[in-house]
């Protein structure tokens, strides 16, 4: 069947590359549009962006792994102490008749 945007393909651009490029140019993930924009960015700048995106993604995965591991460890520290008093003092009770209808 017809492929969307078929007129934008050439012999060097496969449908997979086209779909990835379209997604990358429309995503809000920081840095990804710069990786695939070969018109405005030279190859060395795109390589720098690829490196930055990979480092940032690796750091994000590491942070998520650390947080999940810390959560799953479920470290709970409890300290209980039982006190048995020998005598209890009776609380003082005050009855206040502040009823204006009396």
mmCIF file of C-alpha atoms in Angstrom:
data_model
loop_
_atom_site.group_PDB
_atom_site.id
_atom_site.type_symbol
_atom_site.label_atom_id
_atom_site.label_comp_id
_atom_site.label_asym_id
_atom_site.label_seq_id
_atom_site.Cartn_x
_atom_site.Cartn_y
_atom_site.Cartn_z
ATOM 1 C CA UNK A 1 0.000 0.000 0.000
ATOM 2 C CA UNK A 2 0.989 3.630 -0.174
ATOM 3 C CA UNK A 3 3.350 4.870 2.493
ATOM 4 C CA UNK A 4 2.499 8.194 4.213
ATOM 5 C CA UNK A 5 4.779 10.942 2.971
ATOM 6 C CA UNK A 6 5.910 8.743 0.080
ATOM 7 C CA UNK A 7 6.812 11.759 -2.012
ATOM 8 C CA UNK A 8 9.499 12.713 0.543
ATOM 9 C CA UNK A 9 11.480 9.478 0.050
ATOM 10 C CA UNK A 10 14.466 9.212 -2.218
ATOM 11 C CA UNK A 11 16.813 6.352 -3.048
ATOM 12 C CA UNK A 12 18.966 7.117 0.047
ATOM 13 C CA UNK A 13 16.076 7.431 2.513
ATOM 14 C CA UNK A 14 14.329 4.235 3.634
ATOM 15 C CA UNK A 15 10.841 4.238 5.194
ATOM 16 C CA UNK A 16 12.359 3.284 8.556
ATOM 17 C CA UNK A 17 14.772 6.239 8.478
ATOM 18 C CA UNK A 18 11.916 8.502 7.449
ATOM 19 C CA UNK A 19 9.699 7.378 10.348
ATOM 20 C CA UNK A 20 12.548 7.699 12.866
ATOM 21 C CA UNK A 21 13.430 11.156 11.536
ATOM 22 C CA UNK A 22 9.804 12.296 11.704
ATOM 23 C CA UNK A 23 9.500 11.035 15.286
ATOM 24 C CA UNK A 24 12.810 12.596 16.330
ATOM 25 C CA UNK A 25 11.934 15.978 14.851
ATOM 26 C CA UNK A 26 8.558 16.012 16.622
ATOM 27 C CA UNK A 27 9.574 14.675 20.030
ATOM 28 C CA UNK A 28 9.957 16.820 23.114
ATOM 29 C CA UNK A 29 12.890 14.772 24.409
ATOM 30 C CA UNK A 30 15.695 17.294 24.707
ATOM 31 C CA UNK A 31 18.565 16.811 22.268
ATOM 32 C CA UNK A 32 16.989 14.134 20.067
ATOM 33 C CA UNK A 33 15.887 16.531 17.281
ATOM 34 C CA UNK A 34 19.488 17.784 17.006
ATOM 35 C CA UNK A 35 20.763 14.237 16.458
ATOM 36 C CA UNK A 36 18.700 13.667 13.322
ATOM 37 C CA UNK A 37 18.764 17.162 11.788
ATOM 38 C CA UNK A 38 21.414 16.723 9.083
ATOM 39 C CA UNK A 39 20.439 19.925 7.289
ATOM 40 C CA UNK A 40 21.227 22.451 10.041
ATOM 41 C CA UNK A 41 23.806 20.492 12.032
ATOM 42 C CA UNK A 42 27.148 19.228 10.772
ATOM 43 C CA UNK A 43 28.224 15.682 11.491
ATOM 44 C CA UNK A 44 30.557 16.549 14.384
ATOM 45 C CA UNK A 45 27.826 18.583 16.128
ATOM 46 C CA UNK A 46 25.382 15.712 15.684
ATOM 47 C CA UNK A 47 27.970 13.317 17.156
ATOM 48 C CA UNK A 48 28.331 15.612 20.178
ATOM 49 C CA UNK A 49 24.542 15.581 20.598
ATOM 50 C CA UNK A 50 24.475 11.784 20.261
ATOM 51 C CA UNK A 51 27.113 11.571 22.996
ATOM 52 C CA UNK A 52 25.205 13.981 25.254
ATOM 53 C CA UNK A 53 21.889 12.160 24.746
ATOM 54 C CA UNK A 54 23.539 8.787 25.452
ATOM 55 C CA UNK A 55 25.280 10.048 28.597
ATOM 56 C CA UNK A 56 22.075 11.682 29.859
ATOM 57 C CA UNK A 57 20.020 8.552 29.132
ATOM 58 C CA UNK A 58 22.574 6.357 30.899
ATOM 59 C CA UNK A 59 22.564 8.643 33.947
ATOM 60 C CA UNK A 60 18.751 8.645 34.022
ATOM 61 C CA UNK A 61 18.620 4.829 33.864
ATOM 62 C CA UNK A 62 21.246 4.617 36.647
ATOM 63 C CA UNK A 63 19.234 7.017 38.842
ATOM 64 C CA UNK A 64 16.002 5.084 38.273
ATOM 65 C CA UNK A 65 17.767 1.819 39.077
ATOM 66 C CA UNK A 66 19.192 3.275 42.295
ATOM 67 C CA UNK A 67 15.791 4.618 43.374
ATOM 68 C CA UNK A 68 13.989 1.340 42.642
ATOM 69 C CA UNK A 69 16.691 -0.643 44.465
ATOM 70 C CA UNK A 70 16.502 1.685 47.451
ATOM 71 C CA UNK A 71 12.700 1.406 47.503
ATOM 72 C CA UNK A 72 12.724 -2.388 47.221
ATOM 73 C CA UNK A 73 15.240 -2.751 50.072
ATOM 74 C CA UNK A 74 12.452 -1.386 52.293
ATOM 75 C CA UNK A 75 14.726 -0.615 55.222
ATOM 76 C CA UNK A 76 12.555 -0.083 58.264
ATOM 77 C CA UNK A 77 14.085 0.718 61.608
ATOM 78 C CA UNK A 78 11.811 0.264 64.605
ATOM 79 C CA UNK A 79 12.670 0.759 68.223
ATOM 80 C CA UNK A 80 10.056 -0.279 70.752
ATOM 81 C CA UNK A 81 10.224 0.112 74.473
ATOM 82 C CA UNK A 82 7.613 -1.132 76.897
ATOM 83 C CA UNK A 83 7.176 0.865 80.090
ATOM 84 C CA UNK A 84 5.166 -0.602 82.939
ATOM 85 C CA UNK A 85 4.448 2.152 85.469
ATOM 86 C CA UNK A 86 4.007 1.169 89.085
ATOM 87 C CA UNK A 87 1.239 3.676 89.679
ATOM 88 C CA UNK A 88 -0.931 5.947 87.581
ATOM 89 C CA UNK A 89 -1.962 9.439 88.625
ATOM 90 C CA UNK A 90 -5.621 10.261 88.141
ATOM 91 C CA UNK A 91 -6.134 13.148 85.695
ATOM 92 C CA UNK A 92 -7.662 16.341 87.044
ATOM 93 C CA UNK A 93 -11.166 16.973 85.740
ATOM 94 C CA UNK A 94 -12.768 20.414 85.663
ATOM 95 C CA UNK A 95 -16.442 20.825 84.844
ATOM 96 C CA UNK A 96 -17.255 24.290 83.522
ATOM 97 C CA UNK A 97 -20.859 25.361 83.350
ATOM 98 C CA UNK A 98 -20.638 28.028 80.679
ATOM 99 C CA UNK A 99 -24.145 27.344 79.399
ATOM 100 C CA UNK A 100 -25.847 30.729 78.762
ATOM 101 C CA UNK A 101 -29.323 29.108 78.989
ATOM 102 C CA UNK A 102 -29.145 28.091 82.583
#
